[in-house]
mmCIF file of C-alpha atoms in Angstrom:
data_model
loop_
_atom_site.group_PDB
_atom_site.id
_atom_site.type_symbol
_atom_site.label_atom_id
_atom_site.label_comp_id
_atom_site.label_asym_id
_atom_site.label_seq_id
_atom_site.Cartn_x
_atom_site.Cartn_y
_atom_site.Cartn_z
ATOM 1 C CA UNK A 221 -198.850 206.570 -53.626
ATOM 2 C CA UNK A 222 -197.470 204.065 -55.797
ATOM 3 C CA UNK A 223 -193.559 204.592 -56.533
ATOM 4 C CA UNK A 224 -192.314 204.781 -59.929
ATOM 5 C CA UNK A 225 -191.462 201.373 -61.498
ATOM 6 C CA UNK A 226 -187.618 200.831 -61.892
ATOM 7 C CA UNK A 227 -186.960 197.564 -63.660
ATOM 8 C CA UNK A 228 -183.959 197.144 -65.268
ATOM 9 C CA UNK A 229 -182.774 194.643 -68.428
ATOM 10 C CA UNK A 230 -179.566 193.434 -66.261
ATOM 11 C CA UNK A 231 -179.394 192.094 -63.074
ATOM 12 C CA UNK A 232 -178.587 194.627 -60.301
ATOM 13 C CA UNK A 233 -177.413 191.345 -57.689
ATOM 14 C CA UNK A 234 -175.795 188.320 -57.727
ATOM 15 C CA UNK A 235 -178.317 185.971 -55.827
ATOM 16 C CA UNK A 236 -176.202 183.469 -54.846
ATOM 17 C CA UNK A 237 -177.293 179.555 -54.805
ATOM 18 C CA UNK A 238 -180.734 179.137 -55.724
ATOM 19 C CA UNK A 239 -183.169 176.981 -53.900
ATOM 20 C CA UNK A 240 -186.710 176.136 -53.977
ATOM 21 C CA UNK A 241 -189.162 174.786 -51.594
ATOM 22 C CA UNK A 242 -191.387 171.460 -53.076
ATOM 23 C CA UNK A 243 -194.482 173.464 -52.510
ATOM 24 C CA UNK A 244 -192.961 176.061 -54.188
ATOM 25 C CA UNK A 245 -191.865 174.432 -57.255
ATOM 26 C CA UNK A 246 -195.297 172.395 -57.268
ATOM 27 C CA UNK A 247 -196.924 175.432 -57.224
ATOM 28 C CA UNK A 248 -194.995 177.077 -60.251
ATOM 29 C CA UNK A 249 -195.502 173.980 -62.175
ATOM 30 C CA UNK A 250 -199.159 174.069 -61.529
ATOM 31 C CA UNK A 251 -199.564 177.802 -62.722
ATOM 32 C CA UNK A 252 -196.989 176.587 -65.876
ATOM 33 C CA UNK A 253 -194.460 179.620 -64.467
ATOM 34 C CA UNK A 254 -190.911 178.794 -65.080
ATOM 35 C CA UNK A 255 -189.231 179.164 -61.208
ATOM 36 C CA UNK A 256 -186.100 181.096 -63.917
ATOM 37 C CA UNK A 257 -188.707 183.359 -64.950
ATOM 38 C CA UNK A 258 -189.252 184.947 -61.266
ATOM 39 C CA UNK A 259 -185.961 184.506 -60.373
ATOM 40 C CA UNK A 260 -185.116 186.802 -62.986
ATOM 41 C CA UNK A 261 -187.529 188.955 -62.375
ATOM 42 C CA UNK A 262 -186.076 189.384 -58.571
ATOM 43 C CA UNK A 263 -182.472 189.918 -59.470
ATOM 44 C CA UNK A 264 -183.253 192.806 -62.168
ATOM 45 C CA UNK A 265 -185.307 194.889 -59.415
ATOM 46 C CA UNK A 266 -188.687 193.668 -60.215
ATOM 47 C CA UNK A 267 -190.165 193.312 -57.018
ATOM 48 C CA UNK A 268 -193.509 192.067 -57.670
ATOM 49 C CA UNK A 269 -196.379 192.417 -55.577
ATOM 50 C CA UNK A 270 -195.106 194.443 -52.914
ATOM 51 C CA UNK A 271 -196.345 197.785 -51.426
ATOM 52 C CA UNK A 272 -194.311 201.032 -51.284
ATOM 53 C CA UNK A 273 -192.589 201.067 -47.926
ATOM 54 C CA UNK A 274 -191.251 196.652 -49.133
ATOM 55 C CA UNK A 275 -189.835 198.201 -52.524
ATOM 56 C CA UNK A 276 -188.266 201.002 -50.877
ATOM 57 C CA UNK A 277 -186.623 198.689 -48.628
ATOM 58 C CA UNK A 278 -185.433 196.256 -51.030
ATOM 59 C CA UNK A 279 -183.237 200.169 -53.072
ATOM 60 C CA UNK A 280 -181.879 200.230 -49.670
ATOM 61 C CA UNK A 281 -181.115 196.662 -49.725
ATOM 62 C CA UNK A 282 -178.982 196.581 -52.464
ATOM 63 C CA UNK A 283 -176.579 199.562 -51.295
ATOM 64 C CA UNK A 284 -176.651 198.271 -47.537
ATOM 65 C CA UNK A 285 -176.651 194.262 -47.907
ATOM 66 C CA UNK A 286 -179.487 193.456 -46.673
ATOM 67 C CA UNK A 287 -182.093 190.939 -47.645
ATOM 68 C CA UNK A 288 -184.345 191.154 -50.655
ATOM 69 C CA UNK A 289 -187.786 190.197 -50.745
ATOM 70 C CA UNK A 290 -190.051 189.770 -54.045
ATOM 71 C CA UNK A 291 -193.332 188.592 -54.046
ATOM 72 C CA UNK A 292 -195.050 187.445 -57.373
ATOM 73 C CA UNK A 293 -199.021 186.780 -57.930
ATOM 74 C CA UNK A 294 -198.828 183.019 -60.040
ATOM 75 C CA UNK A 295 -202.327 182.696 -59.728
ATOM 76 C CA UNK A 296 -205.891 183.814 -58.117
ATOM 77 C CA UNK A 297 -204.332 184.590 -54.750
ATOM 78 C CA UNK A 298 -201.156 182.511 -55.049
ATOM 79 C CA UNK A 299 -197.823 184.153 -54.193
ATOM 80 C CA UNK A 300 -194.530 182.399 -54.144
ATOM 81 C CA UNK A 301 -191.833 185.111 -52.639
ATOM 82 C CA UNK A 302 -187.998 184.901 -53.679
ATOM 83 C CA UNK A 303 -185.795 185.934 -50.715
ATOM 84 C CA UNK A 304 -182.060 186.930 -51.211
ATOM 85 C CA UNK A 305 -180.068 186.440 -47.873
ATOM 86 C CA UNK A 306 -178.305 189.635 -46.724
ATOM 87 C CA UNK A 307 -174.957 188.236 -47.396
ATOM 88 C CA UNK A 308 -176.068 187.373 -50.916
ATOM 89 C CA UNK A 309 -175.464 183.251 -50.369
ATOM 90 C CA UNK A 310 -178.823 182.219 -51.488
ATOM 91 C CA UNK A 311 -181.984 183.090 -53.030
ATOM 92 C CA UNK A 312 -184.888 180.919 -51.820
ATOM 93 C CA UNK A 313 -188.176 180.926 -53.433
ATOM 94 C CA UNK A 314 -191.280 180.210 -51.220
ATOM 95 C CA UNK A 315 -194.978 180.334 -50.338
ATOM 96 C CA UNK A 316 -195.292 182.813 -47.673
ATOM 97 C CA UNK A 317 -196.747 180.205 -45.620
ATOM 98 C CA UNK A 318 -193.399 178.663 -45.599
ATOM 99 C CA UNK A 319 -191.383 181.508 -44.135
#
C-alpha cells in the first residue's frame, strides 16, 4: 500500500547545521545532483525512497522530535540518505554504508 504523497512548497523543519560526508559529496558530484537540491527535498517532507512504515515514521517525527531519515536514488542503485538529529542540530547527508 503505498501512502499518499505529501510534499509541501515550504519547509516543515529547521535542519539545523548541514554536513556532508566526502563520499557523499563525491558521489553527488558524480551523478551532477546539487547536495541543496536533496537537502531541500528532506526539509519540505519529501522523503525519497523510503517504504511506508520509514515515511510514517518520519509524520511522527516532526510532531515528536525525533530523527528524520530521507533516502534519495542519485543513480542506478546509488542512495545518499539525509538524516536530521532528533534535537534538530544537524542534518547529515550520507551513503548508507556510512551510517
Amino acid at each position: 500500500m503505498n501512502l499518499p504523497s505529501r510534499h509541501h512548497i515550504r519547509p516543515r523543519f529547521r535542519p539545523g547545521r548541514i554536513l556532508a560526508t566526502p563520499a557523499a559529496l563525491d558521489a553527488l558530484e558524480s551523478a551532477a545532483i546539487p547536495a541543496l537540491h536533496l537537502l531541500m527535498r528532506h526539509v519540505c517532507g519529501d522523503w525519497g525512497e523510503l517504504g511506508d512504515a520509514d515515511r510514517q515514521q518520519n509524520e511522527l517525527a516532526l510532531e515528536s522530535g525525533a530523527r528524520l531519515l530521507s533516502s534519495y536514488l542519485i543513480r542506478d542503485d546509488k542512495h545518499v540518505w539525509v538524516i536530521t538529529e532528533a534535537d534538530r542540530s544537524t542534518s547529515t547527508l550520507l551513503l548508507p554504508e556510512e551510517y
